[in-house]
Coordinates of N, CA and C and ligand atoms in Angstrom, one line a residue:
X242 N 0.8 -1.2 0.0 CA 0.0 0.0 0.0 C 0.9 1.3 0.0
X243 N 1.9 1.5 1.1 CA 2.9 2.5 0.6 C 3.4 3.1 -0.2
X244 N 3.8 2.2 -1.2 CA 4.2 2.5 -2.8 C 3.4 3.4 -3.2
X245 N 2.0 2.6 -3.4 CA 1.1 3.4 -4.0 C 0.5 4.6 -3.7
X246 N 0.9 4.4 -2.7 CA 0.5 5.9 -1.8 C 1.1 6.8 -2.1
X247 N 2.8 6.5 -2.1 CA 3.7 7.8 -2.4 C 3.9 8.1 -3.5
X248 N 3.3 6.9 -4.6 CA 3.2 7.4 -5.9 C 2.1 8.1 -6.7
X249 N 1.2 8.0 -6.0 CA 0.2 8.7 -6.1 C 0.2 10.2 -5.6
X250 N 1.2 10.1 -4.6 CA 1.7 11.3 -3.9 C 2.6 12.9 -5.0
X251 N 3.2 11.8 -5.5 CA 4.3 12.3 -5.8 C 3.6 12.6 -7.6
X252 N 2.9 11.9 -7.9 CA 2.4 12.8 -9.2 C 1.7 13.5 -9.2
X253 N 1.1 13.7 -7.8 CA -0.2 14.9 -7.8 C 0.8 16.3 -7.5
X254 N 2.3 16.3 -6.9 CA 2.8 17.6 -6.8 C 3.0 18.2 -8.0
X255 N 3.1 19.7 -8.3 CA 3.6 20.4 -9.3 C 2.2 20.7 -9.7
X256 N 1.7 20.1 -10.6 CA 0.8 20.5 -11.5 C -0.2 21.5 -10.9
X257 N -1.0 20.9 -9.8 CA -2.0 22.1 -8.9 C -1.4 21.9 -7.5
X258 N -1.8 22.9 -6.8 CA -1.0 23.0 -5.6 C -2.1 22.7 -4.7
X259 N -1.6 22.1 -3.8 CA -2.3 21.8 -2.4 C -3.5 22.3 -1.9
X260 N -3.2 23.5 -1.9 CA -3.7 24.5 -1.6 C -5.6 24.5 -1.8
X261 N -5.7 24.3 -3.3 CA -6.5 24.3 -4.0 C -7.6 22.9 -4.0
X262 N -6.3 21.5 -3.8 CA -7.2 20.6 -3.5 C -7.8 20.4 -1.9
X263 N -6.9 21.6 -0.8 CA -7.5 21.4 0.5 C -8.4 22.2 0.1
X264 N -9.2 22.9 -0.1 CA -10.1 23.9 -0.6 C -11.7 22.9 -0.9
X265 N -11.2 21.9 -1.9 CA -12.4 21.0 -2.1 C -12.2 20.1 -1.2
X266 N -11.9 19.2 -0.2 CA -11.9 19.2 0.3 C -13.0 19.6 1.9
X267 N -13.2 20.6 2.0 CA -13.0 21.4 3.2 C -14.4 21.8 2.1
X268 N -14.9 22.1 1.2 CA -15.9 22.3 0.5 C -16.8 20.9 0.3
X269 N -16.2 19.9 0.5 CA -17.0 18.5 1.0 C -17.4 18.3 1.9
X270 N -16.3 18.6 2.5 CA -17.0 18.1 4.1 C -17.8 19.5 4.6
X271 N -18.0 20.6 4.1 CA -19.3 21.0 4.7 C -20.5 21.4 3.6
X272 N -20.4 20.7 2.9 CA -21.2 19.9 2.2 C -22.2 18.7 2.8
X273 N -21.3 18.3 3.6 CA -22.0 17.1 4.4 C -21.0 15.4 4.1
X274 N -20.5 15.4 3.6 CA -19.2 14.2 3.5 C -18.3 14.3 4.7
X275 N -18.8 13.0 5.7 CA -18.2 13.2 7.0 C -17.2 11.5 7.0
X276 N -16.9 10.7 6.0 CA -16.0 9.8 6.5 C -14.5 9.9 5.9
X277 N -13.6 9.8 7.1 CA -12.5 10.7 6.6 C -11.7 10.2 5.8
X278 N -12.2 8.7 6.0 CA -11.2 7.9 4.6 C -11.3 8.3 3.4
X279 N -12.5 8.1 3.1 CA -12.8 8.8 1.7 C -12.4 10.2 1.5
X280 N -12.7 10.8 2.6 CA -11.8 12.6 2.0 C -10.3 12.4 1.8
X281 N -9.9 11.6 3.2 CA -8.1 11.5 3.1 C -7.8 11.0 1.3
X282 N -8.7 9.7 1.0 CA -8.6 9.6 -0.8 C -8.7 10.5 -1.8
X283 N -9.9 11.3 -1.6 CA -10.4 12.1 -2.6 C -9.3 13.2 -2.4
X284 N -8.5 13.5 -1.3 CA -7.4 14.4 -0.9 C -6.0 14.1 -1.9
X285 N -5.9 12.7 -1.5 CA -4.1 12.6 -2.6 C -4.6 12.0 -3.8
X286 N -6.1 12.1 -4.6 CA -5.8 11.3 -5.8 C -5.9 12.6 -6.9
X287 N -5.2 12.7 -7.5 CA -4.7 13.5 -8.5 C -5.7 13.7 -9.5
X288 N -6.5 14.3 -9.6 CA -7.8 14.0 -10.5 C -7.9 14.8 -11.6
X289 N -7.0 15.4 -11.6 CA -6.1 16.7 -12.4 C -5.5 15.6 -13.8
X290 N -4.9 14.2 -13.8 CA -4.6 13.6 -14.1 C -5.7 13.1 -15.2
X291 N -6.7 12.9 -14.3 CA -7.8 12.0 -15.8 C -8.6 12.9 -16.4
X292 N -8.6 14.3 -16.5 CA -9.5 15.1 -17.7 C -8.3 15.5 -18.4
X293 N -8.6 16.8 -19.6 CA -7.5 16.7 -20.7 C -7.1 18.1 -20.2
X294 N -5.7 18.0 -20.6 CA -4.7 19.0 -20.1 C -5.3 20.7 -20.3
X295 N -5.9 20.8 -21.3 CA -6.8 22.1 -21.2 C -7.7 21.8 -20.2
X296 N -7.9 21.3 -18.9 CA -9.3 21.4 -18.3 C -8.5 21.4 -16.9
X297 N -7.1 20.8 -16.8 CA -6.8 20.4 -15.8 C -6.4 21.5 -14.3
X298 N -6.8 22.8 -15.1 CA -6.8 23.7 -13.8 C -7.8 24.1 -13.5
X299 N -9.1 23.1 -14.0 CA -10.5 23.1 -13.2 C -10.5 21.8 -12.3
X300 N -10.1 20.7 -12.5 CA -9.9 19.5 -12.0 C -10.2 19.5 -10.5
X301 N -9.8 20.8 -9.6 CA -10.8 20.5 -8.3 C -11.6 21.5 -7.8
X302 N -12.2 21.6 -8.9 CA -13.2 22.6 -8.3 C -14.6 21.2 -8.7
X303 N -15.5 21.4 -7.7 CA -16.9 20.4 -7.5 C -17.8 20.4 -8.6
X304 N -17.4 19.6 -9.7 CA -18.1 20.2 -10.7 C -17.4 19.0 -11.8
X305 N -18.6 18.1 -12.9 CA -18.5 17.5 -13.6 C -17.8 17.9 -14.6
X306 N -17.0 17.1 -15.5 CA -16.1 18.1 -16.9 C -16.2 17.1 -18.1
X307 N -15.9 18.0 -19.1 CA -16.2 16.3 -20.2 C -14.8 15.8 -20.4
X308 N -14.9 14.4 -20.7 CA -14.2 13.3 -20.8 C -14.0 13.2 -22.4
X309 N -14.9 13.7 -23.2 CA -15.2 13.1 -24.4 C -16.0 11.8 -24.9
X310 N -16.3 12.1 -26.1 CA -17.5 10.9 -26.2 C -18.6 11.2 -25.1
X311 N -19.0 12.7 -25.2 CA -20.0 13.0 -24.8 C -20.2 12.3 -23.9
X312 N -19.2 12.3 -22.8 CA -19.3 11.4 -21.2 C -18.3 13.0 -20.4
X313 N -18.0 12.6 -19.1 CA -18.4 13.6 -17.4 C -17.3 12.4 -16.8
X314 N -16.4 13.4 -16.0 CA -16.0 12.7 -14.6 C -17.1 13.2 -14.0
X315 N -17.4 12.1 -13.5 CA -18.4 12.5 -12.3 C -18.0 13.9 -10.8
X316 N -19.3 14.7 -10.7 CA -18.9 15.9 -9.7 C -17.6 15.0 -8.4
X317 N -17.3 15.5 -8.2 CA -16.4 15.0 -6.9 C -17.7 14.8 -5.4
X318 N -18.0 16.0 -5.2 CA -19.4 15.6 -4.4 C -20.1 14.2 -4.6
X319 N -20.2 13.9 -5.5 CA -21.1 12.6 -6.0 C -20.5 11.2 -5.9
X320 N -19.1 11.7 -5.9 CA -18.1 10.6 -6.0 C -17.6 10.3 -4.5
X321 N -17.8 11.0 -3.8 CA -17.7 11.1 -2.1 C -18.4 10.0 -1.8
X322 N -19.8 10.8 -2.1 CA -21.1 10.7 -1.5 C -21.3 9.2 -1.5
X323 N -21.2 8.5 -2.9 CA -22.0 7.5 -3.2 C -21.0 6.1 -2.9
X324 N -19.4 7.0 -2.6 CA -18.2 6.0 -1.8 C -18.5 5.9 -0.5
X325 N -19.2 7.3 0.3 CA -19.8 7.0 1.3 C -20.6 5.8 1.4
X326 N -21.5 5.7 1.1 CA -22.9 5.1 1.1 C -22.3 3.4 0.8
X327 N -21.1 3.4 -0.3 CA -21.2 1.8 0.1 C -20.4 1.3 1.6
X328 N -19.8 2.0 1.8 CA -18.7 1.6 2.9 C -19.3 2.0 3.9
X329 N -20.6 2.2 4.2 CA -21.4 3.2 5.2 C -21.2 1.6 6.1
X330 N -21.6 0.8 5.9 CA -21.9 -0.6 6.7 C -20.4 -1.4 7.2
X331 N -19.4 -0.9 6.7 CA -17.9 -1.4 6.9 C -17.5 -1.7 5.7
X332 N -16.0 -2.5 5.7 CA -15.5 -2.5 4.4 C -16.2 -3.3 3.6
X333 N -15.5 -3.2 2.4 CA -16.3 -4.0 1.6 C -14.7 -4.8 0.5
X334 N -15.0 -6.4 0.0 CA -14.0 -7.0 -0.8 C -13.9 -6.9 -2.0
X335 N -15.3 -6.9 -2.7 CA -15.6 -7.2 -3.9 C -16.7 -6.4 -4.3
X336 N -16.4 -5.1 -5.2 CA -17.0 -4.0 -5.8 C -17.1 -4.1 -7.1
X337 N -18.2 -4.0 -8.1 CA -18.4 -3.9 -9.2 C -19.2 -2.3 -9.2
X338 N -18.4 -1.6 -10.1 CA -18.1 -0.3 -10.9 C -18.9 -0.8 -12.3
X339 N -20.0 0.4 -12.9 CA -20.9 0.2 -14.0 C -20.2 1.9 -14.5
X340 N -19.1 2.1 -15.2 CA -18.9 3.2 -15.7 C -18.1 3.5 -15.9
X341 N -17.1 2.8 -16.1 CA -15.3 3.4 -15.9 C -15.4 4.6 -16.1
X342 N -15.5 5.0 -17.1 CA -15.4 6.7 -17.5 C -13.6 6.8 -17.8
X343 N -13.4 8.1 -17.2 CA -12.0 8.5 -16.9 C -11.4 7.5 -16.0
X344 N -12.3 6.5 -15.3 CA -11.4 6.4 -14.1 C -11.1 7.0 -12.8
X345 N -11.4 7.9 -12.7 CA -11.3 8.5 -11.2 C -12.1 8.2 -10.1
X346 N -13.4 7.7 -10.2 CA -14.1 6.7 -9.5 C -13.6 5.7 -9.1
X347 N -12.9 5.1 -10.3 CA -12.3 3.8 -9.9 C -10.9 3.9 -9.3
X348 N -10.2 4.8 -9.7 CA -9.4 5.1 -8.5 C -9.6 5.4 -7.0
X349 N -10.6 6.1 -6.7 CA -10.8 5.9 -5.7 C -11.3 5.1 -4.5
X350 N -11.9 4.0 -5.5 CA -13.0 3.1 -4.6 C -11.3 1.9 -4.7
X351 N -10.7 2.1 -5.5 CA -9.5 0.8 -5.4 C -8.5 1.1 -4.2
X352 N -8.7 2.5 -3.5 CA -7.8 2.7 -2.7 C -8.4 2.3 -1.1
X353 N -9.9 2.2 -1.1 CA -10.8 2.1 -0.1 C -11.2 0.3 0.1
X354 N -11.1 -0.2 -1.0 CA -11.9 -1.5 -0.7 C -10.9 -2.3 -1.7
X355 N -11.2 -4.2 -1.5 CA -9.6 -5.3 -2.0 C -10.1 -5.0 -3.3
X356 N -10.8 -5.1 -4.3 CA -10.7 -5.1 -6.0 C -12.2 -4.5 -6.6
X357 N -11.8 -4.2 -7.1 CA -12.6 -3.5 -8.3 C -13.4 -4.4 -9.2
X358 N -13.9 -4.5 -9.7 CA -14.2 -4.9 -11.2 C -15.5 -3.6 -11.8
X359 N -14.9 -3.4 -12.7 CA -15.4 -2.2 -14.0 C -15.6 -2.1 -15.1
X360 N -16.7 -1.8 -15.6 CA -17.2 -2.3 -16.3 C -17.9 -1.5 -17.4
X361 N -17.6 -0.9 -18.6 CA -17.6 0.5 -19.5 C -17.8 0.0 -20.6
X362 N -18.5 0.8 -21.3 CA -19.1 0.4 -22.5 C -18.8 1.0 -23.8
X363 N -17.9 2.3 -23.5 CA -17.0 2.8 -24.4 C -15.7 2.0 -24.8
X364 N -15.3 1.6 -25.1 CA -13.8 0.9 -25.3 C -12.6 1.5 -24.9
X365 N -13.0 2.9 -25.9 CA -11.4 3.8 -26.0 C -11.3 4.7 -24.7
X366 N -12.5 5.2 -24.4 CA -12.3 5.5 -22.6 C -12.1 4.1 -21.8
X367 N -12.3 3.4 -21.4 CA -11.9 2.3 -20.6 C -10.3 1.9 -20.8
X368 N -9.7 1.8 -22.1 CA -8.2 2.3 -22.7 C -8.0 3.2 -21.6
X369 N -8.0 4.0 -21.7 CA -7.1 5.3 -21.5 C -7.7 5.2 -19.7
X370 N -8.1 5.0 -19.0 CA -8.6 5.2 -17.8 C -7.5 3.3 -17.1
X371 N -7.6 2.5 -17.7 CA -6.8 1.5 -17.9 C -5.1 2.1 -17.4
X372 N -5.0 2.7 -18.2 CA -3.5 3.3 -18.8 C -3.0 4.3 -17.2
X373 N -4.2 4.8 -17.1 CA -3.9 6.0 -15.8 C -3.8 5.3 -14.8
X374 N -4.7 4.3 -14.7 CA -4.7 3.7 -13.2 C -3.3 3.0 -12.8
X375 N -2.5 2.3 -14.0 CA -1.7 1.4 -13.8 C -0.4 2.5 -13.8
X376 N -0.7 3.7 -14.3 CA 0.7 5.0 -13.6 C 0.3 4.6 -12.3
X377 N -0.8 5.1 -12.0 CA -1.0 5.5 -10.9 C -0.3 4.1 -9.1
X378 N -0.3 3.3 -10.5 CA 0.1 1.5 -9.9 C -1.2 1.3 -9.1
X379 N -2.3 1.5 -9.1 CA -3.7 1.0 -8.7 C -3.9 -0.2 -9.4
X380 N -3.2 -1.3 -8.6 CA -3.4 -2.9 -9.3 C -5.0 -3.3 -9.2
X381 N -5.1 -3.4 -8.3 CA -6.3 -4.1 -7.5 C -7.9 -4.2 -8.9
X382 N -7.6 -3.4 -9.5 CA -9.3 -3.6 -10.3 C -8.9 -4.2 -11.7
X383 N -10.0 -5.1 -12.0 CA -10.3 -5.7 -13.1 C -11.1 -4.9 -14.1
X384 N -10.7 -4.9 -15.8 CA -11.5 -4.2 -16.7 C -12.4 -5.3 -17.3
X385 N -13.6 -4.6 -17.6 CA -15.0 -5.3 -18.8 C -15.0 -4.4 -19.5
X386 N -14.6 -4.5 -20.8 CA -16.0 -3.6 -22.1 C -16.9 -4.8 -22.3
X387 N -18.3 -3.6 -21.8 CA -19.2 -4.5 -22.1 C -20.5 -3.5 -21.7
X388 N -21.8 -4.2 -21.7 CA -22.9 -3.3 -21.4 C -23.5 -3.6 -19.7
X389 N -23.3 -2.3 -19.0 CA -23.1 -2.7 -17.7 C -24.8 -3.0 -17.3
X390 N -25.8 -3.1 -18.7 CA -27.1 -3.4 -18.0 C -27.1 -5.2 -17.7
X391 N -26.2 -5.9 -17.9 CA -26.0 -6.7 -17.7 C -24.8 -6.7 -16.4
X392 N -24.5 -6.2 -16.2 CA -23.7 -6.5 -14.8 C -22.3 -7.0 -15.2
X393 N -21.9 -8.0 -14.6 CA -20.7 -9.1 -14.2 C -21.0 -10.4 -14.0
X394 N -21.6 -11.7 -14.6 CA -22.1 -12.4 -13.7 C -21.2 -13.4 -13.4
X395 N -20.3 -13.6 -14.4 CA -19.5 -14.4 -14.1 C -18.6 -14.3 -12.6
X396 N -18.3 -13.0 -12.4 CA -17.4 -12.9 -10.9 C -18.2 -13.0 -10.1
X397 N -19.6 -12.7 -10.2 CA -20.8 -12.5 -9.1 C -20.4 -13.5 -7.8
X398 N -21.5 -13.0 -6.9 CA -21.4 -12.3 -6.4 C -21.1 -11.2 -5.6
X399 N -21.6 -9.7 -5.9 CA -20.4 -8.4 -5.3 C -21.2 -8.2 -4.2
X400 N -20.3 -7.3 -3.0 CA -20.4 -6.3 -2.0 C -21.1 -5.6 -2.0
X401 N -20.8 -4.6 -3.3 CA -21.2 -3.7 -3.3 C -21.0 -3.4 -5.0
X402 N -22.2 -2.7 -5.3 CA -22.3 -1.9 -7.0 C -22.2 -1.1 -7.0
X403 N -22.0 0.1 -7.8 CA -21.9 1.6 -7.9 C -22.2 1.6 -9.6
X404 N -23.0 2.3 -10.0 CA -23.4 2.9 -11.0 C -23.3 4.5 -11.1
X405 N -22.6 4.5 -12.0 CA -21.9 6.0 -12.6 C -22.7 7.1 -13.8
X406 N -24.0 6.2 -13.7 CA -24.9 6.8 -14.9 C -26.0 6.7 -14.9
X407 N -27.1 7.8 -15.1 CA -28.2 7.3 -15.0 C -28.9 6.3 -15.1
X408 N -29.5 5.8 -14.7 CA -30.2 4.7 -15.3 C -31.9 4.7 -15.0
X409 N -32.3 4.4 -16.4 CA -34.0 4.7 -16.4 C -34.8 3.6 -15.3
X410 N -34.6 2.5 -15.2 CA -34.8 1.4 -14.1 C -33.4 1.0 -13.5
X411 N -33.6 0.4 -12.6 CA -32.7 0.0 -12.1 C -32.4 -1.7 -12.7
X412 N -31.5 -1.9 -13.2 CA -31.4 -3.7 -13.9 C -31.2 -4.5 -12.9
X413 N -32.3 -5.2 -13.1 CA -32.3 -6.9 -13.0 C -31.1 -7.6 -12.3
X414 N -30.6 -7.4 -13.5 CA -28.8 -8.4 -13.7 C -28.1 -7.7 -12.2
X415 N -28.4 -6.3 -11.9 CA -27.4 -5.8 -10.8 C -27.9 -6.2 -9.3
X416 N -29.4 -6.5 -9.5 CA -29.9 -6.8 -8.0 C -29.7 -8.5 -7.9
X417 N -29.3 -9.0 -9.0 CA -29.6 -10.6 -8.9 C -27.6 -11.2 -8.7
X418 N -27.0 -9.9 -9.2 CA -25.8 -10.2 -9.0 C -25.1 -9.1 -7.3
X419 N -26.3 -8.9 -6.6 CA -25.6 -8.0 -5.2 C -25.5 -9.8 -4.0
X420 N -24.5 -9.3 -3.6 CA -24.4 -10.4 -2.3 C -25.7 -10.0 -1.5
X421 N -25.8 -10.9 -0.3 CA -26.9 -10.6 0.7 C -26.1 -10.0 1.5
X422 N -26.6 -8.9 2.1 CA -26.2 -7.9 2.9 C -25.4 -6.8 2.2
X423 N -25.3 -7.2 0.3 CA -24.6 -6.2 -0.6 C -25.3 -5.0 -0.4
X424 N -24.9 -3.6 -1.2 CA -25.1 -2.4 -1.2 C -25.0 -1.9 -2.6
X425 N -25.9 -1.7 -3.3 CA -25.9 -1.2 -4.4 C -26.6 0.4 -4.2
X426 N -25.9 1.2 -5.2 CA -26.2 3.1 -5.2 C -26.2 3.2 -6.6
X427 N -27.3 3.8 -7.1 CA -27.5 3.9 -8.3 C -28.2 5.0 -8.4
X428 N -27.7 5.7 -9.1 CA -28.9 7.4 -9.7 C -30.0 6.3 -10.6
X429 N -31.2 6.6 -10.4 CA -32.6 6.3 -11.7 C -33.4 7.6 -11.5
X430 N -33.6 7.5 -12.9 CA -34.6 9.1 -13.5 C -34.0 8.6 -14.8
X431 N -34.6 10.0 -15.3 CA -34.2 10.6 -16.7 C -33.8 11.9 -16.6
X432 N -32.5 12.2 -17.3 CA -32.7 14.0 -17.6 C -32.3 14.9 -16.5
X433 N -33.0 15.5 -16.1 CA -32.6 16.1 -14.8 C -33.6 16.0 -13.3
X434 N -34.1 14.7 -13.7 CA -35.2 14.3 -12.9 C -34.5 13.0 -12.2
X435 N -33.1 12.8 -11.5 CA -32.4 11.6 -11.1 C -32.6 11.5 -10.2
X436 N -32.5 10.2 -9.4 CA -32.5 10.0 -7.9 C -31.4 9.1 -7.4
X437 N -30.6 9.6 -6.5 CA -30.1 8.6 -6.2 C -30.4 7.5 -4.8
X438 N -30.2 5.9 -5.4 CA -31.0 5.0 -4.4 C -29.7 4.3 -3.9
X439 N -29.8 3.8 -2.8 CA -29.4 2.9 -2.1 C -30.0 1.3 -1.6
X440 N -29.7 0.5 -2.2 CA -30.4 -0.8 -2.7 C -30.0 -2.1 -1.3
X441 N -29.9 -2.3 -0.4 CA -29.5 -2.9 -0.1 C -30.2 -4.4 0.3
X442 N -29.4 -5.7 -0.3 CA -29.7 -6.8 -0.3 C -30.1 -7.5 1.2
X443 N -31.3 -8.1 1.5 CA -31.6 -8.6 2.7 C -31.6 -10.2 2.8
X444 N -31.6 -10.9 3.8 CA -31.8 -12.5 3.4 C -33.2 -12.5 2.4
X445 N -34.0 -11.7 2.5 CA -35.4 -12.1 2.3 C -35.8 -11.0 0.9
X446 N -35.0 -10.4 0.5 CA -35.9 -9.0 -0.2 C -34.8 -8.0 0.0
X447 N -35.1 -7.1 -1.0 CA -34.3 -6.0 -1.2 C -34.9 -4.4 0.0
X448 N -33.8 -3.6 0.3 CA -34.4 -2.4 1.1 C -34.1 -1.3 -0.1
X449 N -35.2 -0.3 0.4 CA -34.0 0.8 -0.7 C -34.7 2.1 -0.3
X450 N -33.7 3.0 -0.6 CA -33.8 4.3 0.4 C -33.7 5.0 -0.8
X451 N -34.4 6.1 -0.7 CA -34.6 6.8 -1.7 C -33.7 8.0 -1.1
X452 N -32.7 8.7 -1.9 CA -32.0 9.6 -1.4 C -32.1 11.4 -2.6
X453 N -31.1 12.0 -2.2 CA -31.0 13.4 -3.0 C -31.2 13.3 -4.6
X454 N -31.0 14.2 -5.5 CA -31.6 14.5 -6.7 C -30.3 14.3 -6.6
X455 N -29.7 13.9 -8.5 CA -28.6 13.8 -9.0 C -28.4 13.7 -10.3
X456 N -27.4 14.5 -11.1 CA -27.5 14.6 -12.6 C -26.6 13.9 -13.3
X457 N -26.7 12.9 -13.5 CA -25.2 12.0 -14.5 C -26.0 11.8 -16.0
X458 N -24.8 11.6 -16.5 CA -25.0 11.5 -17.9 C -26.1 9.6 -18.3
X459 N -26.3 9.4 -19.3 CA -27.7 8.3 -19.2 C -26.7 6.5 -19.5
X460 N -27.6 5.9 -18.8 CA -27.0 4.6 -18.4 C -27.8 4.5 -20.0
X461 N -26.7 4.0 -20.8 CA -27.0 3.5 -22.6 C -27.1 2.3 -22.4
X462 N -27.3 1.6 -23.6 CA -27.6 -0.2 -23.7 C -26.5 -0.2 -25.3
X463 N -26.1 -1.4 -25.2 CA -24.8 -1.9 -26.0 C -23.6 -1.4 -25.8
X464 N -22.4 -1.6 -26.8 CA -21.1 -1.1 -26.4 C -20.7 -0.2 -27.8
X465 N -19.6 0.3 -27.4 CA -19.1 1.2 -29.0 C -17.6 1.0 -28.3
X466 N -16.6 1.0 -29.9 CA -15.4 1.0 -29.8 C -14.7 2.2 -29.7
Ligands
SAH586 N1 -17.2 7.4 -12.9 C1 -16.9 8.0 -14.2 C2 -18.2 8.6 -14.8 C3 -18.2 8.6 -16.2 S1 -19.7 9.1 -16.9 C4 -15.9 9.1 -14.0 O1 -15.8 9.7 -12.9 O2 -15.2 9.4 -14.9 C5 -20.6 7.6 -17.1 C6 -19.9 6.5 -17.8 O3 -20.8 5.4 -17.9 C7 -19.5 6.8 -19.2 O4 -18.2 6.5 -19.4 C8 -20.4 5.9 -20.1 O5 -19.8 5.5 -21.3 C9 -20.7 4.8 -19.1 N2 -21.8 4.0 -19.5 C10 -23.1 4.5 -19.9 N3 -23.9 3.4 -20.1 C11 -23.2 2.3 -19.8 C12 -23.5 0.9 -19.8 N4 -24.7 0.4 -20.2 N5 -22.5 0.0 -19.4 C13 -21.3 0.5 -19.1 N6 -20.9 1.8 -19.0 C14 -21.9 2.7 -19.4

């Protein structure tokens, strides 16, 4: 874990100064993001790293940016929040990610919990988010191109799910593939009408908490290269 820690350390200096990422920070947490692991993460991961070098001195201000291919790192707020929410019950082993994107999601949930698996339906973003993680020496997660309304089923079953995209229902495949006692957080709506839920698997039947309004870009069906 040290390695990665100081290497992660050590690429986040220079480019933006400290300064700026204690600022969001300190803008989360009175926001309401009160678990400090997740800030101490969202604190040294260089997030400046996964949007494009023209954008990279907006990188920590709370606020979505495009990726390309008309995709968003997700707001940093949202990426707290919803790392909150699965680790709210204790750690967790086995996480399935519905969104690679950039990656910075997935960097952060691989610094918090033992492996990843992720799962993106763009190709050439999942590439390049691939590429960053393994600078970044973030071993721990597994890649899928594939269509995350189908889930993972082969590794099944996960801990915990996290979905990075709207999604108009919530799928099948994700509640049939959560462990019991799993935690799945999912934004559903359309548009700017999203919610995000908290799903959590019982011996007997699913719970689910209906939480804050949330704006991500739309959980699609099939893949593109
Ligand atoms: N967590 C990412 C968010 C990226 S935006 C980040 O912070 O960068 C949402 C991502 O979900 C996009 O990359 C989009 O291509 C992907 N996506 C949309 N529908 C999908 C689906 N059915 N299966 C897998 N990924 C999907």
């Amino acid at each position: 874990m040290s390695f990665q820690q100081d290497d992660i350390q050590r690429r986040g200096i220079g480019m933006t100064s400290q300064r700026t990422r204690e600022r969001l920070i300190q803008r989360l947490y009175d926001e309401g993001l009160s678990n400090s692991k997740v800030l101490e993460v969202i604190r040294r991961t260089p997030r400046h790293l996964f949007v494009d070098e023209a954008l990279s001195h907006r990188a920590y201000e709370d606020t979505a940016l495009p990726i390309g291919n008309n995709q968003t790192i997700s707001q940093p707020y949202m990426v707290g929040r919803m790392t909150e929410l699965l680790l709210a019950n204790g750690p967790l082993d086995k996480v399935l990610e519905i969104g690679t994107g950039s990656g910075y999601q997935t960097a952060v949930l691989a610094q918090l919990v033992e492996r990843v698996f992720s799962v993106e339906r763009i190709q050439s973003l999942q590439e390049r988010a691939k590429e960053q993680l393994a600078e970044l020496n973030l071993r721990n997660v597994v890649y899928r191109w594939g269509d995350g309304w189908d889930g993972w089923n082969a590794l099944a079953p996960y801990n915990g799910i996290i979905v990075t995209a709207g999604a108009s229902e919530v799928p099948q495949a994700l509640l049939d593939q959560l462990a019991v006692g799993g935690r799945l957080v999912i934004p559903v709506g359309e548009g700017n009408d999203q919610q995000l839920l908290l799903i959590v698997r019982e011996e007997h039947g699913f719970v689910r908490h209906a939480l804050e309004g949330a704006r991500f870009v739309p959980l699609l069906s099939g893949t593109l290269a």
